[in-house]
Amino acid sequence: MPTHDHSPAHPLATALALSLGAAVALGLSRFSYGLLLPPMRADLGWSYLLAGAMNTFNALGYFLGALATPALMRRLGVWRLLMTGCVLASIFMLMSGLVSDTTALFLQRVCAGVASAFIFIAGGVLAARLGSMHSQRAGFYIGLYYGGTGFGIALSALLVPAALAAAQEHGAAHAWQWPWLALGLACLLATAIMALPAKGIGEAPRALDTPRRFAWRDFAPSLAGYFMFGVGYIGYMTFVIALLKQQGMPPTLITVFYTLLGLAVVASSRIWARMLDRYKGGESLAILNAVLGVVTILPALTSYVPVVFLSGLVFGAVFLSVVASTTALVRHNLPQQSWTAGITAYTTVFALGQIVGPIAVGWIADGPAGLERGLIASAIALFIGAALAARQKALAPAAL
């Protein structure tokens, strides 16, 4: 496959377009489910454990996709895998709006998770490559890619209530199906906008004689800390909307809450860029995990609206920068030929954490202490993740 090393003419516009990949992979495909959980649970008679299992199945697919990504990337190339993942994710989102059987919905979530992994890893590799072309702004461009998840979250916050209301007005048998259809169409539109700018970044060098190694032992503390991040953050993103509804927050305020959370994700790329460029070890991962732990616990302690909104804003401004911090860690400590292996390793432990988190929090939430206790458990996982990540040291400078 041909490679080219020239930088795109408009790197900021390219980074913004590429960020739509993260919007599809996570913002629209996964985090929209937090808004859909309450109406689906009410309509289908699910327990919190079963409702949480929907995101666990999505994370299981993500895990399987992460394992398959390196081989597929070598066969298809980075850009083709990105586009394939985006189209498949769009189709599976649309299909979720056409079924109501629980088993079929679980299967759709697994398939969407597989496609999301293709998108997220391939997009991360392209973001790292764009960053390497502009080393002075590398942290910003990498953060902007992951921050694109916020575009998806904000769009979900607007699309889901509007589609639900339209479905209810038209007497739809399962009103929650309409939002899935709207989200699927949004994924297709984002894919079309992203395609050409992402292709302009070019493929990474295909140095076949260079070993593509990733020594897990060297990165064990940050990998363990990132696993605990996966366990902790997903509990908040799966159940916080259900908790706010349970606490009696009006629907309009919930929409504003989730929209602001999404916009804070986008802003996070600017907020933490300097820190991601400065620290070469696990410091960024540790700091961000600790901040998340604090704000995750707030809605479990009070329903006071300003405090809850503070929780959502700070959570949004931090959680995807945790993901960006691991890409920055890989870029700082490994040669470019090993970036795919490194990003895939972190994505794999992230996915494992997300498999555990939703069912664990759902199981706790079904108990007498309710959703509040579930969020407290999520916060504890994040604090453990911070302690583990703090032990990660930078490696000797790699020849990039």
Short mmCIF file of C-alpha atoms in Angstrom, two decimals:
data_model
loop_
_atom_site.label_atom_id
_atom_site.label_comp_id
_atom_site.label_asym_id
_atom_site.label_seq_id
_atom_site.Cartn_x
_atom_site.Cartn_y
_atom_site.Cartn_z
CA MET A 1 0.00 0.00 0.00
CA PRO A 2 1.46 3.42 -0.80
CA THR A 3 2.57 5.65 2.03
CA HIS A 4 3.08 9.38 2.09
CA ASP A 5 4.66 11.50 4.77
CA HIS A 6 3.48 14.98 3.81
CA SER A 7 1.39 16.72 6.42
CA PRO A 8 -2.24 17.54 5.62
CA ALA A 9 -2.64 21.15 4.50
CA HIS A 10 -5.06 21.92 7.35
CA PRO A 11 -4.01 19.81 10.37
CA LEU A 12 -6.57 21.30 12.76
CA ALA A 13 -9.45 20.65 10.35
CA THR A 14 -8.08 17.15 9.76
CA ALA A 15 -7.92 16.48 13.50
CA LEU A 16 -11.48 17.73 13.92
CA ALA A 17 -12.73 15.49 11.11
CA LEU A 18 -10.85 12.52 12.53
CA SER A 19 -12.43 13.19 15.93
CA LEU A 20 -15.77 12.15 14.42
CA GLY A 21 -14.40 8.61 14.50
CA ALA A 22 -14.31 8.75 18.29
CA ALA A 23 -17.79 10.34 18.18
CA VAL A 24 -19.10 7.28 16.32
CA ALA A 25 -17.12 4.65 18.26
CA LEU A 26 -17.99 5.88 21.74
CA GLY A 27 -20.17 9.00 21.86
CA LEU A 28 -22.95 7.71 19.61
CA SER A 29 -22.45 3.96 19.75
CA ARG A 30 -21.81 3.42 23.47
CA PHE A 31 -22.56 6.46 25.63
CA SER A 32 -25.95 7.16 24.05
CA TYR A 33 -27.10 4.03 25.87
CA GLY A 34 -27.06 5.83 29.22
CA LEU A 35 -29.95 7.93 27.89
CA LEU A 36 -31.77 4.91 26.47
CA LEU A 37 -31.38 2.68 29.53
CA PRO A 38 -34.35 4.12 31.51
CA PRO A 39 -37.00 3.82 28.72
CA MET A 40 -35.68 0.41 27.58
CA ARG A 41 -35.61 -0.89 31.16
CA ALA A 42 -39.17 0.34 31.78
CA ASP A 43 -40.51 -1.07 28.48
CA LEU A 44 -38.72 -4.43 28.58
CA GLY A 45 -38.91 -5.04 32.35
CA TRP A 46 -35.15 -5.30 32.88
CA SER A 47 -33.32 -5.32 36.23
CA TYR A 48 -30.35 -2.97 36.62
CA LEU A 49 -28.08 -6.01 36.29
CA LEU A 50 -29.62 -6.86 32.91
CA ALA A 51 -29.60 -3.22 31.82
CA GLY A 52 -25.93 -2.94 32.77
CA ALA A 53 -25.19 -6.17 30.91
CA MET A 54 -26.11 -4.37 27.66
CA ASN A 55 -22.97 -2.24 28.03
CA THR A 56 -21.02 -5.27 29.24
CA PHE A 57 -21.88 -7.05 25.99
CA ASN A 58 -20.87 -3.94 24.06
CA ALA A 59 -17.52 -3.96 25.90
CA LEU A 60 -17.13 -7.69 25.19
CA GLY A 61 -17.45 -6.95 21.49
CA TYR A 62 -14.99 -4.09 21.90
CA PHE A 63 -12.53 -6.52 23.52
CA LEU A 64 -12.89 -9.04 20.69
CA GLY A 65 -12.49 -6.27 18.14
CA ALA A 66 -9.33 -5.02 19.87
CA LEU A 67 -7.79 -8.49 19.63
CA ALA A 68 -8.55 -8.72 15.91
CA THR A 69 -7.50 -5.18 15.02
CA PRO A 70 -3.69 -5.57 14.56
CA ALA A 71 -4.06 -8.39 12.00
CA LEU A 72 -6.87 -6.56 10.18
CA MET A 73 -4.86 -3.34 10.17
CA ARG A 74 -1.92 -5.11 8.53
CA ARG A 75 -4.23 -6.64 5.93
CA LEU A 76 -6.48 -3.64 5.17
CA GLY A 77 -4.41 -0.64 6.21
CA VAL A 78 -5.37 1.86 8.91
CA TRP A 79 -7.75 4.06 6.90
CA ARG A 80 -9.69 1.17 5.35
CA LEU A 81 -10.18 -0.44 8.76
CA LEU A 82 -11.38 2.89 10.16
CA MET A 83 -13.95 3.25 7.39
CA THR A 84 -15.04 -0.39 7.63
CA GLY A 85 -15.60 -0.01 11.37
CA CYS A 86 -17.60 3.20 10.90
CA VAL A 87 -19.93 1.70 8.30
CA LEU A 88 -20.47 -1.48 10.34
CA ALA A 89 -21.15 0.49 13.54
CA SER A 90 -23.73 2.59 11.69
CA ILE A 91 -25.48 -0.54 10.39
CA PHE A 92 -25.57 -2.20 13.82
CA MET A 93 -26.96 0.97 15.42
CA LEU A 94 -29.72 1.04 12.82
CA MET A 95 -30.47 -2.64 13.43
CA SER A 96 -30.86 -1.96 17.18
CA GLY A 97 -33.85 0.16 16.22
CA LEU A 98 -35.51 -2.70 14.36
CA VAL A 99 -35.67 -5.38 17.09
CA SER A 100 -37.09 -5.64 20.61
CA ASP A 101 -35.95 -9.13 21.61
CA THR A 102 -33.41 -8.93 24.43
CA THR A 103 -31.11 -11.59 22.97
CA ALA A 104 -31.10 -9.84 19.58
CA LEU A 105 -30.30 -6.52 21.27
CA PHE A 106 -27.40 -8.10 23.14
CA LEU A 107 -26.06 -9.49 19.86
CA GLN A 108 -26.32 -6.07 18.22
CA ARG A 109 -24.37 -4.52 21.10
CA VAL A 110 -21.60 -7.11 20.75
CA CYS A 111 -21.33 -6.43 17.01
CA ALA A 112 -21.35 -2.65 17.53
CA GLY A 113 -18.60 -3.09 20.13
CA VAL A 114 -16.42 -5.01 17.65
CA ALA A 115 -16.85 -2.25 15.06
CA SER A 116 -16.13 0.44 17.68
CA ALA A 117 -12.76 -1.14 18.49
CA PHE A 118 -11.79 -1.08 14.81
CA ILE A 119 -12.67 2.63 14.67
CA PHE A 120 -11.13 3.66 17.95
CA ILE A 121 -7.76 1.94 17.51
CA ALA A 122 -7.37 2.86 13.84
CA GLY A 123 -8.34 6.45 14.59
CA GLY A 124 -5.93 6.54 17.52
CA VAL A 125 -3.07 5.39 15.28
CA LEU A 126 -3.92 8.10 12.72
CA ALA A 127 -4.18 10.72 15.50
CA ALA A 128 -0.75 9.69 16.84
CA ARG A 129 0.65 9.90 13.30
CA LEU A 130 -0.85 13.38 12.81
CA GLY A 131 0.67 14.34 16.16
CA SER A 132 4.10 13.10 15.06
CA MET A 133 3.92 15.46 12.06
CA HIS A 134 3.27 18.39 14.43
CA SER A 135 5.24 17.53 17.57
CA GLN A 136 4.64 20.94 19.18
CA ARG A 137 0.87 20.31 19.15
CA ALA A 138 0.89 16.51 19.40
CA GLY A 139 -0.87 16.40 22.78
CA PHE A 140 -3.57 18.75 21.51
CA TYR A 141 -4.25 16.77 18.32
CA ILE A 142 -4.30 13.43 20.12
CA GLY A 143 -6.56 14.87 22.82
CA LEU A 144 -8.83 16.41 20.19
CA TYR A 145 -9.32 13.00 18.57
CA TYR A 146 -10.45 11.40 21.81
CA GLY A 147 -12.36 14.53 22.75
CA GLY A 148 -14.45 13.99 19.63
CA THR A 149 -16.37 11.50 21.76
CA GLY A 150 -17.95 14.58 23.30
CA PHE A 151 -19.48 15.60 19.97
CA GLY A 152 -21.21 12.22 19.96
CA ILE A 153 -22.36 12.55 23.58
CA ALA A 154 -23.74 16.06 23.01
CA LEU A 155 -25.48 14.97 19.81
CA SER A 156 -26.94 11.95 21.63
CA ALA A 157 -28.24 14.22 24.40
CA LEU A 158 -30.19 16.20 21.80
CA LEU A 159 -31.20 13.37 19.44
CA VAL A 160 -32.42 10.77 21.94
CA PRO A 161 -35.07 12.88 23.75
CA ALA A 162 -36.29 14.38 20.47
CA ALA A 163 -36.63 10.96 18.80
CA LEU A 164 -38.29 9.51 21.91
CA ALA A 165 -40.83 12.34 21.96
CA ALA A 166 -41.56 11.90 18.24
CA ALA A 167 -42.04 8.15 18.70
CA GLN A 168 -44.42 8.68 21.60
CA GLU A 169 -46.43 11.23 19.60
CA HIS A 170 -46.83 8.68 16.81
CA GLY A 171 -47.80 5.90 19.22
CA ALA A 172 -44.77 3.69 18.47
CA ALA A 173 -44.93 0.31 20.22
CA HIS A 174 -41.32 0.68 21.44
CA ALA A 175 -40.52 4.38 21.52
CA TRP A 176 -36.83 3.75 22.33
CA GLN A 177 -36.33 2.21 18.84
CA TRP A 178 -36.58 5.57 17.09
CA PRO A 179 -33.54 7.03 18.87
CA TRP A 180 -31.44 4.02 17.77
CA LEU A 181 -32.44 4.72 14.16
CA ALA A 182 -31.62 8.43 14.51
CA LEU A 183 -28.23 7.60 16.06
CA GLY A 184 -27.45 5.15 13.24
CA LEU A 185 -28.13 7.84 10.64
CA ALA A 186 -25.92 10.27 12.59
CA CYS A 187 -23.11 7.68 12.49
CA LEU A 188 -23.40 7.41 8.70
CA LEU A 189 -23.28 11.20 8.31
CA ALA A 190 -20.18 11.45 10.54
CA THR A 191 -18.51 8.70 8.50
CA ALA A 192 -19.09 10.57 5.25
CA ILE A 193 -17.65 13.82 6.68
CA MET A 194 -14.56 12.09 8.06
CA ALA A 195 -13.59 9.86 5.13
CA LEU A 196 -11.43 12.13 2.94
CA PRO A 197 -9.65 14.15 5.67
CA ALA A 198 -8.72 10.92 7.49
CA LYS A 199 -7.32 9.45 4.26
CA GLY A 200 -5.13 12.53 3.86
CA ILE A 201 -3.09 11.63 6.96
CA GLY A 202 -1.62 8.67 5.12
CA GLU A 203 -0.60 5.20 6.26
CA ALA A 204 2.07 4.65 8.88
CA PRO A 205 5.41 3.36 7.58
CA ARG A 206 5.25 -0.38 6.84
CA ALA A 207 8.78 -1.27 8.01
CA LEU A 208 8.33 -5.03 7.89
CA ASP A 209 11.88 -5.70 9.08
CA THR A 210 11.31 -3.70 12.27
CA PRO A 211 9.96 -5.71 15.23
CA ARG A 212 6.51 -4.59 16.31
CA ARG A 213 6.97 -5.49 19.97
CA PHE A 214 5.18 -4.33 23.07
CA ALA A 215 6.62 -5.47 26.41
CA TRP A 216 3.63 -5.72 28.74
CA ARG A 217 5.89 -5.97 31.80
CA ASP A 218 7.36 -2.51 31.16
CA PHE A 219 3.89 -0.97 31.24
CA ALA A 220 2.26 -3.17 33.93
CA PRO A 221 1.41 -0.39 36.46
CA SER A 222 -0.29 1.84 33.89
CA LEU A 223 -2.05 -1.11 32.24
CA ALA A 224 -3.45 -2.13 35.65
CA GLY A 225 -4.44 1.46 36.39
CA TYR A 226 -6.15 1.72 33.01
CA PHE A 227 -8.06 -1.51 33.67
CA MET A 228 -9.44 0.01 36.88
CA PHE A 229 -10.34 3.17 34.95
CA GLY A 230 -12.38 0.99 32.58
CA VAL A 231 -14.16 -0.60 35.57
CA GLY A 232 -14.89 2.72 37.25
CA TYR A 233 -15.77 5.26 34.59
CA ILE A 234 -18.25 3.03 32.71
CA GLY A 235 -20.43 2.66 35.81
CA TYR A 236 -20.94 6.44 35.83
CA MET A 237 -21.60 6.68 32.09
CA THR A 238 -24.03 3.75 32.15
CA PHE A 239 -26.10 4.66 35.21
CA VAL A 240 -25.79 8.37 36.05
CA ILE A 241 -28.82 9.33 33.89
CA ALA A 242 -30.91 6.60 35.54
CA LEU A 243 -29.86 7.96 38.94
CA LEU A 244 -30.78 11.53 38.00
CA LYS A 245 -34.21 10.38 36.80
CA GLN A 246 -34.66 8.43 40.02
CA GLN A 247 -33.75 11.54 42.01
CA GLY A 248 -36.44 13.49 40.14
CA MET A 249 -34.37 15.74 37.89
CA PRO A 250 -36.62 17.16 35.10
CA PRO A 251 -36.00 15.75 31.59
CA THR A 252 -34.95 19.15 30.23
CA LEU A 253 -32.26 19.48 32.90
CA ILE A 254 -31.04 15.95 32.17
CA THR A 255 -30.64 16.90 28.50
CA VAL A 256 -28.66 20.00 29.49
CA PHE A 257 -26.55 17.92 31.92
CA TYR A 258 -25.56 15.36 29.27
CA THR A 259 -25.01 17.99 26.58
CA LEU A 260 -22.67 19.94 28.86
CA LEU A 261 -20.86 16.73 29.78
CA GLY A 262 -20.28 16.08 26.07
CA LEU A 263 -19.07 19.61 25.34
CA ALA A 264 -16.68 19.35 28.31
CA VAL A 265 -15.21 16.23 26.68
CA VAL A 266 -14.42 18.28 23.56
CA ALA A 267 -12.84 21.04 25.66
CA SER A 268 -10.70 18.51 27.51
CA SER A 269 -8.29 18.27 24.57
CA ARG A 270 -7.18 21.84 25.25
CA ILE A 271 -7.32 21.61 29.05
CA TRP A 272 -4.91 18.68 29.43
CA ALA A 273 -2.76 18.97 26.28
CA ARG A 274 0.27 20.46 28.05
CA MET A 275 0.18 17.81 30.76
CA LEU A 276 0.06 15.01 28.17
CA ASP A 277 3.09 16.49 26.41
CA ARG A 278 5.02 17.05 29.66
CA TYR A 279 4.71 13.77 31.56
CA LYS A 280 6.35 10.69 30.07
CA GLY A 281 5.29 8.14 32.72
CA GLY A 282 1.99 7.34 34.44
CA GLU A 283 1.57 10.72 36.14
CA SER A 284 -1.22 11.95 33.83
CA LEU A 285 -3.16 8.70 34.14
CA ALA A 286 -2.89 8.82 37.94
CA ILE A 287 -3.96 12.46 38.27
CA LEU A 288 -6.94 12.11 35.94
CA ASN A 289 -8.14 8.89 37.60
CA ALA A 290 -8.05 10.57 41.02
CA VAL A 291 -10.05 13.60 39.80
CA LEU A 292 -12.63 11.28 38.23
CA GLY A 293 -12.98 9.34 41.48
CA VAL A 294 -13.88 12.53 43.36
CA VAL A 295 -16.53 13.74 40.90
CA THR A 296 -18.03 10.26 40.38
CA ILE A 297 -18.98 10.06 44.04
CA LEU A 298 -20.79 13.45 44.11
CA PRO A 299 -24.20 12.41 42.60
CA ALA A 300 -24.28 9.50 45.06
CA LEU A 301 -23.98 11.93 47.99
CA THR A 302 -26.37 14.69 46.91
CA SER A 303 -29.04 15.52 44.33
CA TYR A 304 -28.34 19.28 44.65
CA VAL A 305 -28.41 20.39 41.01
CA PRO A 306 -25.30 22.68 40.98
CA VAL A 307 -23.17 19.91 42.52
CA VAL A 308 -24.53 17.31 40.10
CA PHE A 309 -23.80 19.62 37.14
CA LEU A 310 -20.28 20.22 38.48
CA SER A 311 -19.83 16.45 38.58
CA GLY A 312 -20.93 16.07 34.94
CA LEU A 313 -18.81 18.97 33.69
CA VAL A 314 -15.62 17.81 35.40
CA PHE A 315 -16.25 14.17 34.50
CA GLY A 316 -16.65 15.17 30.85
CA ALA A 317 -13.55 17.35 30.98
CA VAL A 318 -11.45 14.46 32.29
CA PHE A 319 -12.53 10.96 31.29
CA LEU A 320 -11.54 10.84 27.61
CA SER A 321 -8.25 12.54 28.46
CA VAL A 322 -7.47 9.41 30.46
CA VAL A 323 -7.66 7.53 27.15
CA ALA A 324 -5.55 10.20 25.45
CA SER A 325 -2.97 9.89 28.24
CA THR A 326 -2.31 6.25 27.37
CA THR A 327 -1.81 7.10 23.68
CA ALA A 328 0.60 9.85 24.75
CA LEU A 329 2.38 7.33 27.01
CA VAL A 330 2.80 4.96 24.06
CA ARG A 331 4.03 7.77 21.82
CA HIS A 332 6.56 8.96 24.42
CA ASN A 333 8.01 5.52 25.16
CA LEU A 334 7.82 3.40 21.99
CA PRO A 335 9.08 3.69 18.40
CA GLN A 336 6.40 4.47 15.84
CA GLN A 337 6.39 0.91 14.46
CA SER A 338 5.19 -0.28 17.88
CA TRP A 339 2.41 2.27 18.37
CA THR A 340 -0.32 -0.01 17.02
CA ALA A 341 0.74 -2.82 19.38
CA GLY A 342 0.89 -0.41 22.31
CA ILE A 343 -2.46 1.28 21.67
CA THR A 344 -4.04 -2.16 21.14
CA ALA A 345 -2.68 -3.41 24.49
CA TYR A 346 -4.17 -0.47 26.38
CA THR A 347 -7.45 -0.77 24.48
CA THR A 348 -7.61 -4.46 25.42
CA VAL A 349 -7.29 -3.89 29.19
CA PHE A 350 -9.68 -0.93 28.89
CA ALA A 351 -12.23 -3.24 27.27
CA LEU A 352 -11.78 -5.87 29.99
CA GLY A 353 -12.46 -3.23 32.66
CA GLN A 354 -15.59 -2.11 30.83
CA ILE A 355 -16.84 -5.71 30.72
CA VAL A 356 -16.63 -5.93 34.52
CA GLY A 357 -17.89 -2.44 35.39
CA PRO A 358 -21.53 -2.32 34.18
CA ILE A 359 -22.59 -5.72 35.54
CA ALA A 360 -20.81 -5.08 38.87
CA VAL A 361 -22.47 -1.68 39.30
CA GLY A 362 -25.83 -3.04 38.07
CA TRP A 363 -25.65 -5.93 40.56
CA ILE A 364 -24.89 -3.47 43.39
CA ALA A 365 -27.67 -1.10 42.21
CA ASP A 366 -30.25 -3.92 42.36
CA GLY A 367 -29.50 -4.24 46.09
CA PRO A 368 -31.08 -2.20 48.88
CA ALA A 369 -28.51 0.63 48.64
CA GLY A 370 -29.45 1.31 45.01
CA LEU A 371 -27.67 3.25 42.29
CA GLU A 372 -25.91 5.51 44.80
CA ARG A 373 -23.90 2.58 46.18
CA GLY A 374 -23.05 1.55 42.61
CA LEU A 375 -21.47 4.93 41.88
CA ILE A 376 -19.51 4.78 45.13
CA ALA A 377 -18.07 1.43 43.97
CA SER A 378 -17.14 3.07 40.66
CA ALA A 379 -15.31 5.85 42.49
CA ILE A 380 -13.34 3.33 44.57
CA ALA A 381 -12.23 1.57 41.38
CA LEU A 382 -10.99 4.91 39.99
CA PHE A 383 -9.01 5.69 43.17
CA ILE A 384 -7.35 2.26 42.97
CA GLY A 385 -6.54 2.98 39.31
CA ALA A 386 -4.86 6.26 40.31
CA ALA A 387 -2.67 4.52 42.89
CA LEU A 388 -1.59 1.86 40.39
CA ALA A 389 -0.84 4.31 37.56
CA ALA A 390 1.31 6.48 39.83
CA ARG A 391 3.85 3.64 39.88
CA GLN A 392 4.43 3.76 36.09
CA LYS A 393 7.88 5.12 35.23
CA ALA A 394 8.95 6.46 31.85
CA LEU A 395 11.13 4.13 29.80
CA ALA A 396 14.50 5.05 28.33
CA PRO A 397 13.98 7.42 25.36
CA ALA A 398 13.00 5.43 22.27
CA ALA A 399 14.42 6.09 18.86
CA LEU A 400 11.32 7.44 17.15
#
